[in-house]
Structure formats: C-alpha cells, structure tokens
Short mmCIF file of C-alpha atoms in Angstrom, two decimals:
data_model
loop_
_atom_site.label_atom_id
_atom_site.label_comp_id
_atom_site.label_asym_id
_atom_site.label_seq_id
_atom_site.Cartn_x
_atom_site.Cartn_y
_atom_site.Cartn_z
CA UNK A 1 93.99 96.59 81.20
CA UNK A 2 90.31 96.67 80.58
CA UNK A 3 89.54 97.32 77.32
CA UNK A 4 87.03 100.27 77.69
CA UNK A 5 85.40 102.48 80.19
CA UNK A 6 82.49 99.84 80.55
CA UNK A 7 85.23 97.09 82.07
CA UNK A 8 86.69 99.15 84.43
CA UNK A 9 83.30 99.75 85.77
CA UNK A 10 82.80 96.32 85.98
CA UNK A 11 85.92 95.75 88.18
CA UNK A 12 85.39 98.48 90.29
CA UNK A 13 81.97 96.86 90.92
CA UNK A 14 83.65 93.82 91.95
CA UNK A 15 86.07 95.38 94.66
CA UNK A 16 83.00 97.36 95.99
CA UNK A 17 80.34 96.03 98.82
CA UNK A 18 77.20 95.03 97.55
CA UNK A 19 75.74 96.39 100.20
CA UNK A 20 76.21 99.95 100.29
CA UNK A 21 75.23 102.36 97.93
CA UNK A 22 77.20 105.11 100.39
CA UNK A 23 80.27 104.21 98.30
CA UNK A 24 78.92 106.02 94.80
CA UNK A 25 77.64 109.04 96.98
CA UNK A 26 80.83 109.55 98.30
CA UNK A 27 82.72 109.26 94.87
CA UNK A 28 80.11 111.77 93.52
CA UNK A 29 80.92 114.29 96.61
CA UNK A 30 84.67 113.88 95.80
CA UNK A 31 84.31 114.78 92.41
CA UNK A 32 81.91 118.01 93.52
CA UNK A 33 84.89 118.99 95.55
CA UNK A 34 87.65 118.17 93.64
CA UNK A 35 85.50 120.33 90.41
CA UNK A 36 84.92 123.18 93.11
CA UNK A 37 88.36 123.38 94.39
CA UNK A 38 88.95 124.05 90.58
CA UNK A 39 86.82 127.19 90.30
CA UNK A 40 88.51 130.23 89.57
CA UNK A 41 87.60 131.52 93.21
CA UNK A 42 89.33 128.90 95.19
CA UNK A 43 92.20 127.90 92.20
CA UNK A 44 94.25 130.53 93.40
CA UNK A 45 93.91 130.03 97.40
CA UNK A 46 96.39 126.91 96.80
CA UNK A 47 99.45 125.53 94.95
CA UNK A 48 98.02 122.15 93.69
CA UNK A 49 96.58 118.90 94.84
CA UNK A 50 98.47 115.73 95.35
CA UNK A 51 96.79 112.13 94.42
CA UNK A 52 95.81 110.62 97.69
CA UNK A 53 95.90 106.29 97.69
CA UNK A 54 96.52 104.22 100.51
CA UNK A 55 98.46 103.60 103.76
CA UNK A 56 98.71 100.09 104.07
CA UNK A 57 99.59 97.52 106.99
CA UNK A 58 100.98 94.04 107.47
CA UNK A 59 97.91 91.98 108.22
CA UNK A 60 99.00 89.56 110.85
CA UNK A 61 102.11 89.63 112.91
CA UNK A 62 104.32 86.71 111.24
CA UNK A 63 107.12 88.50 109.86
CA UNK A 64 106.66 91.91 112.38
CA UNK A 65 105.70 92.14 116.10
CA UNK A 66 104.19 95.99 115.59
CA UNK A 67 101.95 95.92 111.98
CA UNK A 68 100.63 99.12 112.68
CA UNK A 69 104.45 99.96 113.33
CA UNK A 70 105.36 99.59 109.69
CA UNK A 71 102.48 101.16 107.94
CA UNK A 72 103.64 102.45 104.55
CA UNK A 73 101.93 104.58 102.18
CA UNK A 74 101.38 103.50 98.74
CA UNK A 75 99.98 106.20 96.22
CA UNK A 76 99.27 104.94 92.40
CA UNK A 77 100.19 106.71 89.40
CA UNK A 78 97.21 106.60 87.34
CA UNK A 79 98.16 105.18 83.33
CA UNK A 80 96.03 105.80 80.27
CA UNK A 81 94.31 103.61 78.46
CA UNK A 82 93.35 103.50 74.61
CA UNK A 83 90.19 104.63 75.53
CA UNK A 84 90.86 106.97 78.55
CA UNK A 85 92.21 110.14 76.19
CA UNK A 86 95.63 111.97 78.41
CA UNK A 87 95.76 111.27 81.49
CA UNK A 88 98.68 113.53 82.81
CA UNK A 89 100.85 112.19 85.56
CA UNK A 90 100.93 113.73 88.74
CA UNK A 91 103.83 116.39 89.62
CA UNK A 92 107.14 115.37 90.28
CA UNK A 93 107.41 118.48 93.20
CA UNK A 94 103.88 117.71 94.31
CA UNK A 95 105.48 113.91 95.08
CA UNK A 96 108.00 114.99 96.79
CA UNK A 97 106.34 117.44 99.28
CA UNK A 98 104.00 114.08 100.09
CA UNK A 99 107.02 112.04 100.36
CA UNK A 100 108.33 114.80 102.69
CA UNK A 101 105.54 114.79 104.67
CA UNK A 102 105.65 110.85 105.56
CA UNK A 103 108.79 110.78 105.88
CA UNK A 104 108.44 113.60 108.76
CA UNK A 105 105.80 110.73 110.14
CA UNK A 106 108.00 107.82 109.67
CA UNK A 107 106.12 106.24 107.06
CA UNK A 108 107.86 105.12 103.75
CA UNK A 109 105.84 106.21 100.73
CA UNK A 110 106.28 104.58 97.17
CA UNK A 111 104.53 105.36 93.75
CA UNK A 112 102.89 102.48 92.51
CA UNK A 113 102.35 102.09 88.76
CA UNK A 114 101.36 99.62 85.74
CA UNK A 115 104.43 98.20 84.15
CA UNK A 116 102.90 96.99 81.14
CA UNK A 117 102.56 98.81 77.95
CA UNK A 118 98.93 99.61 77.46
CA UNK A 119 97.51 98.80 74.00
CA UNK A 120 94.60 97.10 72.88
CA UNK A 121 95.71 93.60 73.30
CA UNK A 122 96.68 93.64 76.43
CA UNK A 123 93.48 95.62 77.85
CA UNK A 124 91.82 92.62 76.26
CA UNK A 125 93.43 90.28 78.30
CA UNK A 126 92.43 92.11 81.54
CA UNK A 127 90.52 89.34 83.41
CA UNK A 128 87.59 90.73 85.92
CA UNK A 129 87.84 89.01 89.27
CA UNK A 130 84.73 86.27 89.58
CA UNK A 131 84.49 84.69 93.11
CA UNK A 132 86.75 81.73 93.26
CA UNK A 133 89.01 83.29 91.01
CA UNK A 134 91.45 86.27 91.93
CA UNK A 135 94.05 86.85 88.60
CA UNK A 136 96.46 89.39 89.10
CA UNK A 137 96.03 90.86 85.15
CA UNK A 138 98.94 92.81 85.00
CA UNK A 139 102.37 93.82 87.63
CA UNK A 140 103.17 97.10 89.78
CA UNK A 141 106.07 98.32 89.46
CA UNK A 142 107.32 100.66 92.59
CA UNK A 143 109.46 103.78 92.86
CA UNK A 144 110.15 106.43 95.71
CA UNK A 145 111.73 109.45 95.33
CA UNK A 146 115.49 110.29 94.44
CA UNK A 147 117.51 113.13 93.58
CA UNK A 148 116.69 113.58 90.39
CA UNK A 149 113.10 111.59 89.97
CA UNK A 150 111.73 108.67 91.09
CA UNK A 151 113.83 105.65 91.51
CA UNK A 152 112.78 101.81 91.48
CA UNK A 153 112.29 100.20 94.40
CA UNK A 154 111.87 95.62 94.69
CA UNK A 155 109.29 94.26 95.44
CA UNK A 156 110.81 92.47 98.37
CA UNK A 157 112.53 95.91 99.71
CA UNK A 158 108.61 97.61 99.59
CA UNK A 159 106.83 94.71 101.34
CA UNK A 160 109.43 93.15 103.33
CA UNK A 161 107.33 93.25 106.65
CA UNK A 162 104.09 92.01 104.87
CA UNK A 163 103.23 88.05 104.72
CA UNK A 164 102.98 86.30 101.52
CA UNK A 165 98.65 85.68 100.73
CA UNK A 166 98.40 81.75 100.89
CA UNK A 167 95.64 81.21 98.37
CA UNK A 168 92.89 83.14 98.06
CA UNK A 169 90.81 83.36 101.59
CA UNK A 170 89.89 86.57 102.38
CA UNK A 171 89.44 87.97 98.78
CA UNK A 172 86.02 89.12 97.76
CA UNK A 173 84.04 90.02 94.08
CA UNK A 174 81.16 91.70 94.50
CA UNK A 175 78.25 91.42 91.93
CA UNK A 176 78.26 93.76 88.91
CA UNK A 177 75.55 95.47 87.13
CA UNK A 178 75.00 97.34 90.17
CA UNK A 179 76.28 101.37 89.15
CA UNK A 180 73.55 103.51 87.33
CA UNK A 181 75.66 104.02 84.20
CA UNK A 182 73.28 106.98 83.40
CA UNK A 183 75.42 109.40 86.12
CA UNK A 184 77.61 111.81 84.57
CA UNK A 185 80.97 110.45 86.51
CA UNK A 186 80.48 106.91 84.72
CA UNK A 187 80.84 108.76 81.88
CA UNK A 188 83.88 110.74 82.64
CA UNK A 189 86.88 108.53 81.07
CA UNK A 190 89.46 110.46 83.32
CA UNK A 191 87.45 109.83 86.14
CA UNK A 192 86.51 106.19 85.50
CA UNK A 193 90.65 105.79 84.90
CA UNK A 194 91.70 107.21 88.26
CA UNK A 195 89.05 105.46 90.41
CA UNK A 196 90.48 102.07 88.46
CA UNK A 197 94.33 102.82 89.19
CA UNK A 198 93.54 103.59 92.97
CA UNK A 199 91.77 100.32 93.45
CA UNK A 200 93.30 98.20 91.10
CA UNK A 201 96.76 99.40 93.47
CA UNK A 202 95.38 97.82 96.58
CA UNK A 203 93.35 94.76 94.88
CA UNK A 204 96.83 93.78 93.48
CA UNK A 205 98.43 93.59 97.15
CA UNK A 206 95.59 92.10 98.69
CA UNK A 207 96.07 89.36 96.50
CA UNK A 208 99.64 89.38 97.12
CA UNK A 209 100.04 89.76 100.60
CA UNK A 210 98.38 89.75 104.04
CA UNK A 211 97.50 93.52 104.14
CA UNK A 212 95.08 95.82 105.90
CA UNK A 213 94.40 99.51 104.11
CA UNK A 214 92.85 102.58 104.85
CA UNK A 215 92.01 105.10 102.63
CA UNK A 216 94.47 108.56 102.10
CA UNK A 217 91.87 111.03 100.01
CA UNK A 218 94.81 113.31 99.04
CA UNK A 219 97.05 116.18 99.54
CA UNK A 220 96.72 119.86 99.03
CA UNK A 221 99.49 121.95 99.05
CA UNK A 222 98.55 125.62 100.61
CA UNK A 223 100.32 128.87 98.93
CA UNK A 224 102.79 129.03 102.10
CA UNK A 225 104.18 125.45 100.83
CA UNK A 226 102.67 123.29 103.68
CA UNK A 227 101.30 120.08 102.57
CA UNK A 228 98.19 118.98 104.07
CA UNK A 229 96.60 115.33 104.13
CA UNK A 230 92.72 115.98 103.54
CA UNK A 231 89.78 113.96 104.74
CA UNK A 232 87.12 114.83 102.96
CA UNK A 233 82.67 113.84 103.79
CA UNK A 234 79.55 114.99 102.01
CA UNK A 235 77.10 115.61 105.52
CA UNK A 236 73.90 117.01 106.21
CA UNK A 237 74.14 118.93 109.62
CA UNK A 238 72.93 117.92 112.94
CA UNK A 239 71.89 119.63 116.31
CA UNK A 240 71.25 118.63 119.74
CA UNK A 241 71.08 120.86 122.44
CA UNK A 242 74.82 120.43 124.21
CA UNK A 243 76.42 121.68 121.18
CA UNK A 244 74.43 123.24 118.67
CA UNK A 245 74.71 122.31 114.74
CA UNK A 246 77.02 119.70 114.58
CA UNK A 247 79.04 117.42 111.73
CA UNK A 248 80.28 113.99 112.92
CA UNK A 249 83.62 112.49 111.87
CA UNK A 250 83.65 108.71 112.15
CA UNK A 251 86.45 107.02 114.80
CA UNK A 252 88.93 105.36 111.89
CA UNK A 253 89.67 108.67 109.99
CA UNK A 254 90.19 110.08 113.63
CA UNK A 255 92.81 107.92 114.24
CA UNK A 256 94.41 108.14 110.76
CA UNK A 257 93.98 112.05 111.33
CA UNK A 258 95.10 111.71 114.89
CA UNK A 259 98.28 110.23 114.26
CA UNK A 260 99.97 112.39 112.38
CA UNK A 261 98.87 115.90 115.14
CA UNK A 262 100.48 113.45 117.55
CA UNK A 263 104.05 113.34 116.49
CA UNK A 264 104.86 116.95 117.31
CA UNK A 265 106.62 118.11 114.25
CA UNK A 266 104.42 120.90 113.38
CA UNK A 267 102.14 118.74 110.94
CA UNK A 268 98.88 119.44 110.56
CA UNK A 269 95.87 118.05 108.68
CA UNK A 270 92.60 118.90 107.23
CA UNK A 271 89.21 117.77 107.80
CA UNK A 272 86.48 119.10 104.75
CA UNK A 273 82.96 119.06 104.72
CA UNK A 274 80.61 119.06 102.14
CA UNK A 275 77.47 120.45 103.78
CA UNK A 276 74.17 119.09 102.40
CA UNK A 277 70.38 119.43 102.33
CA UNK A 278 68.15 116.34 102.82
CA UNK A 279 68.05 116.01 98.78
CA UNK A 280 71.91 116.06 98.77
CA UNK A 281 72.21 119.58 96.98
CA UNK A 282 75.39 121.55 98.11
CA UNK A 283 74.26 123.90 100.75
CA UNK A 284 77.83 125.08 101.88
CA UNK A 285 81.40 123.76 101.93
CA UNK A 286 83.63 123.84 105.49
CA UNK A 287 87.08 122.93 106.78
CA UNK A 288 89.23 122.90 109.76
CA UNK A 289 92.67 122.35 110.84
CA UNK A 290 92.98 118.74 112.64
CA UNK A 291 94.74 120.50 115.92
CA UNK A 292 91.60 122.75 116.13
CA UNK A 293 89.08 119.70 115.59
CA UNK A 294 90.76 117.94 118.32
CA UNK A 295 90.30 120.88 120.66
CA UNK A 296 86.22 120.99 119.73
CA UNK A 297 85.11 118.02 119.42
CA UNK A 298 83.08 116.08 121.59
CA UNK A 299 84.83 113.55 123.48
CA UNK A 300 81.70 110.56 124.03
CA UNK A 301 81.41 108.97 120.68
CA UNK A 302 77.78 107.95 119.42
CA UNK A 303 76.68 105.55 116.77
CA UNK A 304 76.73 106.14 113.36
CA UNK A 305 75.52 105.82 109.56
CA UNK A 306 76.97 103.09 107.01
CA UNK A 307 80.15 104.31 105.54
CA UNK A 308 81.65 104.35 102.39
CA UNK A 309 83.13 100.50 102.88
CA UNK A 310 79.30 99.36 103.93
CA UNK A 311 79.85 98.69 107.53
CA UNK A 312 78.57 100.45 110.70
CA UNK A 313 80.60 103.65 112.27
CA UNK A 314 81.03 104.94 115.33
CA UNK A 315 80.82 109.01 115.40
CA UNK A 316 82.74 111.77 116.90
CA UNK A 317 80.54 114.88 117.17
CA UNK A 318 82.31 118.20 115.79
CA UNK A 319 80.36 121.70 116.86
CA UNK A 320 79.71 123.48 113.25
CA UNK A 321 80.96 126.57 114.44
CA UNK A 322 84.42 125.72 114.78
CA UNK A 323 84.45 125.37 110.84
CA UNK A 324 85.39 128.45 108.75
CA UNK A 325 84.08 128.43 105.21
CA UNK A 326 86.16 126.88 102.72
CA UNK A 327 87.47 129.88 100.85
CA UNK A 328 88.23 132.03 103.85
CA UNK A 329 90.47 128.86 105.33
CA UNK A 330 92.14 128.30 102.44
CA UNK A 331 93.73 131.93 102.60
CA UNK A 332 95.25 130.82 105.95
CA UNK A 333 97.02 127.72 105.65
#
C-alpha cells in the first residue's frame, strides 16, 4: 500500500485525466453531500448509506457474444492503512440490501478487498504506475454474500466472461503534481483512503482484464427499507424559454439510471443535485425519483460540458420544478 496520504495522492493522480480539472470539483461536491446528508436534519430522514464502486463489463466480445449482458457490479471494501487512523468497514445488512437490489436486476455483485496485511513494509513496496509500466502492487480478494457473511468467491468464477489484458495497451498514468494539496479533502486521511480503494479496485482489473466501467456513486437506504442507487452532480441552473429553469443529466448516467426503471420490478433510483451559484457556493440541494425524471425530461438531447472523466457529454434537459428539495424527498421514499 502507499506508505502515506501523500502516495495515494500520487496514484490517484495517475489514474486521473490530465485534462480535466472537473474530476476534483466533483469529488469536492461528493464530499459536501455526503457531510450534508450527515447533518442532524437529514440523518434521521434515512437508514444509512451504502459504498457505491463500479459496474463493470467485458471489453470485447471473445469469451461472450452480449458484454453489456454480463455486467457485474464490483463494490470495494475500503482497508486502513498505518497512516489512515479506523477506517470502519461498511455494514454487513447495508451489503446485503445492495446485493438484493442487483440481484433483482440480474447483475452479480461481489465485495472487492486488499488481501494483504497492511503494515509499513508492505505500503513501502506500493509501486506508483509510470507510463510503460503498470505493476499490480498488491491482490483482490472477492466475496459475495452468504448466509451468514460474506463468502469467497475465485477469481476465475468473478471474471469468467472477461478476456485476459495481453500486455499493457490501453493502460494510462497521468502526470502527478497536479492536485492543490492545500484543499481540505487532501487532507482528510479517511477521505484520501476511500477515494484510493475505489480506484485502486478498477485499476487492478483494468490491468487484468479487458474491461469497460462506469461509475455506481452509492446507495441510500430510505426509512421504509428501499434501497436506492444515487447519481449524484454539483450544477448551476439553466433556463430557456420551452422549459423554464432547468438541470441537465448527461446521456451515460441515463442509461445506467435507465436500466434498472426498465426491468419492471418496482426499482427505483435517485437522481441528486447539488445546486450552485457561478462561484460554486451551495445555493440549494434537489432530488427526484428516476420514474418521475423520465416522465419530465426533455426528450432532444443537446451538447454538453466536460465531465468528470475529461471528455465531452451529451445532455438531457430536466425542468427544475419537477425536483422537490432534498429534505422534503427524503421523508417519502
């Protein structure tokens, strides 16, 4: 593992586009929510939050005829370090409602965590990817849930639709020295530790196999025991005149979002937005049930910003007054 906060930085760096400084705004928004969800006037609106990670695909169609047939999800366990202080694991009951909730979408989900034992030796042997040269530091280890816990799972059982990585074409390492150390999240061991698990997850199977990703932000579990997938954007509000105020949602979490609404088993995501002002100060906080975003949105799609990943996106418009406010949804899911 790296061998203090300053390391894992430095990976992180390397996994991110150098390109787009979209992808530290965004972390910074999640953080905003994730701390406001925590307040003591939303903390009791829900049960708790589940770790989000990744749904991954088999990159090409040697071994499988469908890839985007046999997605599965793959959500790390985040480890401590020496340095990191507790980090506590996530809950067992909490895993299995998001196991649940795949399962109900035909999607396998496994846990995905560091099998080594972390002390300070080993962080010092954690190597930093360098272009050209793509070590895999330190092995997964998988498990999905049982009866009584979670269970291990092979390698070979989790990825048996995905092709083996010939070499390393296709892998990337950004430049470093590129994160303003002076903002309070690169100072935040627990958050510095979770942000390293969740990539260092889908950096290890990229190097292992052929594998597209997208991004699962996480779970929340509503007081009526429904869990809830959540894709989450910091925006500043637009208008035209067709459709008043309006927040845009980008095409891929659409789909992602889309997907699960489609299989009729009375699932249900969320879409959250962090409403800002030009200066990126917190002017309000939104949400919506996916089923009611479908039924509001715009149906012509329009260019949009960089996202977090650095490239273009194309935008769905959603009218701002199909939101409710945060805390007043919250109370009804």
């Amino acid at each position: 593992m790296p061998n203090s906060r300053e390391n894992a930085i430095r990976f992180l760096e390397t996994q991110w586009s150098s390109i787009n400084a979209n992808k530290v705004i965004g972390i910074q928004a999640e953080v905003r929510f994730e701390n406001h969800l925590n307040t003591p006037a939303l903390r009791s609106l829900y049960q708790f939050i589940i770790p989000g990670g990744w749904i991954i695909s088999p990159g090409n169609i040697n071994l499988t005829n469908l890839p985007t047939k046999n997605r599965i999800a793959v959500l790390p366990i985040p480890k401590a370090f020496t340095w990191s202080g507790v980090i506590n694991p996530p809950s067992f009951s909490g895993q299995v409602l998001a196991h649940s909730y795949f399962q109900q979408a035909g999607i396998k989900v496994y846990f995905a965590e560091c099998s080594t034992i972390l002390n300070a030796a080993n962080e010092g042997n954690f190597a930093i990817p360098t272009r050209g040269s793509y070590l895999r530091s330190y092995d997964i280890n998988f498990e999905k849930v049982g009866a009584h816990g979670l269970i291990p799972v092979s390698h070979a059982t989790v990825m048996s639709n995905f092709s083996p990585r010939m070499g390393a074409r296709g892998m990337r390492a950004y430049a470093m020295q590129r994160i303003d150390r002076a903002l309070p999240i690169w100072n935040d061991n627990h958050i510095v530790t979770d942000l390293f698990w969740k990539d260092y997850v889908r950096y290890y199977l990229q190097r292992r196999y052929v594998v597209s990703n997208n991004d699962l932000d996480f779970f929340i579990v509503s007081n009526s025991g429904k869990s809830y997938p959540v894709e989450f954007k910091s925006k500043t509000a637009a208008n035209d005149t067709q459709i008043g105020d309006w927040f845009g949602i980008d095409v891929g979490p659409f789909a992602k979002l889309s997907y699960f609404i489609s299989l009729s088993n009375n699932m249900d995501a969320i879409y959250v937005v962090e409403e800002v002002d030009a200066y990126r100060n917190t002017v309000d906080w939104w949400a919506i049930k996916f089923s009611d975003l479908l039924k509001g949105c715009s149906w012509v799609q329009q260019g949009g910003g960089a996202g977090m990943g650095g490239g273009r996106s194309a935008t769905l418009k959603v009218p701002k007054a199909i939101f409710m406010r945060l805390n007043a949804f919250l109370s009804t899911i």
